[in-house]
């Protein structure tokens, strides 16, 4: 009997665990040599993002150590995360270069969270996608070039050329990141247009030394190597928020704040005026006070004892935040330094002994320091009940110079200065304090009739915030967000500091040394143009000799003027309104808006008249008409797609009490001020959205003071006799449509 054997074969699915392990073992099967080489692009972008984060999170150990730590952590994190993502993708069976994709996804998530810590979801997403795509493109190009380079068909000469090209590309990228693509506007020109160039050193030899607590663990010049020991001060009456980690880092808290100062002192016998310089709110771990050595040396060489004050312990830290009431304590610390220096000056054996003229004191401040100096000068507003400040009458603060100051209300109020000279300098390209807040303090500075004091402002196109301090780098906002700011068409740091040296030196010579040769450059910046970098400047000026006609602050009736005057308009739109900064908040001041709404032959006229004549100087005949003007024609252009203001003209007409008239075009004296329109960020979309729209308005109301000599009016009509009295002043607009703002009208 035959037996028939039938065999059946069935394919059984491998166990789930076996299949999973097989896929894991094949995780990198699609990551060929090309894709592994291409990882260099995403890796570079990831390292770049971590380096930016490290720059915004200084530890105090130094830039090199911070970057090394960041790159080490980033490399380890990328290795772990990218490989984990690759394994997960392998489990799905996705036929793609999984390690490459894992590296790209690591970049996308990391960059998003690095920027989302400081910016909106939209901006963080756009930045993350953009940088990641750049990394992918760079990586693919690198992989392609590597494939060509390794090909046996590639000649040695081509390989050498590829190496050189790669080195050049890396160098260009690094230079762009580090330098920000600086472009100098012009070189410095030295001239004798002003009798002496105030930006040049003076005749004094300078000695420098430091005083401090002697216990500073980070800055040895205030610690183990300090030259002169000072006392610590207790600020616990003002500060209640002091992180325990801040105390651990610094070694002290608000109960024992140090009085640390870098001193530049002129050598020679006699006493010298005292100048204190104070920095702003840079990162706490990145010391700021040494950044004004250029000012300290300059001022000391001209006969001023100059001290740069350390208030870094009050600054913001990415690790520990910022103490409460920091603005108030910044001013308070300045006053405590005055007390400490007074103690030194009365103590034989110290360098200050019998050297300090406490009747001639000036303060210089940058950023929050610029607000702190005004608060210190008006100290009774905040510190009247402080028993530790019981000898402030010994200190005569005569002058304040503020560089890009803040002006935030403290205890719902701001400093008001009376008979104190005030100078403020603002960069139009300031990406930190983007509003001209110094204008506010300028408006809150007043003088008794005939006071020997003055106030001046200087608005500088192409100047930013950080370059006035040599330690703050090039960008006005800390990294990583700072990478989004534009960094071209700027003045260089040398040029900005030349402006600061020139104007602050001249200011101190005028206010403390009573040197009269520098007055012209404050009245009109054109008197100093040959000493300055070539760029656009706008300035205001007023002193105690000014006889005011109107500031448009008197009442809500636009038709009435001080001194019994009346105002009227013909064929013109005119109103009084608040002046606004770039952020469209009030500058605390009102001005007159004049708008010519229709072009044509009919003139638009605004007139101010007084039945018995406008107020005149008491002890001398009038010689100069003065007013401040801001060009607002740009606002009309915003409302219309096409508007030409090229043929817009302004004339000024004066009438004396006998009815004699004299009329001159404003262009006879100077052109309308051209206010710089600034794009702060790398792209217009960022302007609208970055920092809650902080940069969306490219400019603000910036006033230029016009000083019109009355002799020029007499030259066009010899019958015009202003010494008899001035009955009316008219502003006459003609030609194309146009708009201006007027303020602070009066006479000298």
Short mmCIF file of C-alpha atoms in Angstrom, two decimals, residues 1 51 60 87 129 201-202 215 275 289 296 302 368 375 399 434 488-489 525 610 622 695 700 727 745:
data_model
loop_
_atom_site.label_atom_id
_atom_site.label_comp_id
_atom_site.label_asym_id
_atom_site.label_seq_id
_atom_site.Cartn_x
_atom_site.Cartn_y
_atom_site.Cartn_z
CA UNK A 1 0.00 0.00 0.00
CA UNK A 51 25.96 79.70 22.50
CA UNK A 60 30.66 85.24 36.04
CA UNK A 87 14.96 55.03 17.60
CA UNK A 129 11.92 77.28 11.70
CA UNK A 201 42.60 115.07 26.87
CA UNK A 202 43.37 118.03 29.10
CA UNK A 215 35.55 91.46 50.45
CA UNK A 275 31.99 113.71 39.18
CA UNK A 289 31.42 100.01 35.91
CA UNK A 296 36.99 108.86 33.75
CA UNK A 302 40.69 118.14 32.55
CA UNK A 368 18.79 103.45 34.56
CA UNK A 375 16.56 111.14 41.57
CA UNK A 399 25.14 119.41 36.86
CA UNK A 434 14.13 103.13 22.24
CA UNK A 488 24.54 97.91 10.23
CA UNK A 489 24.67 101.62 9.34
CA UNK A 525 25.30 121.50 17.47
CA UNK A 610 -0.04 140.97 22.79
CA UNK A 622 16.01 141.50 23.11
CA UNK A 695 9.71 98.96 17.57
CA UNK A 700 8.88 110.05 17.50
CA UNK A 727 3.55 143.02 19.36
CA UNK A 745 8.54 129.94 22.37
#
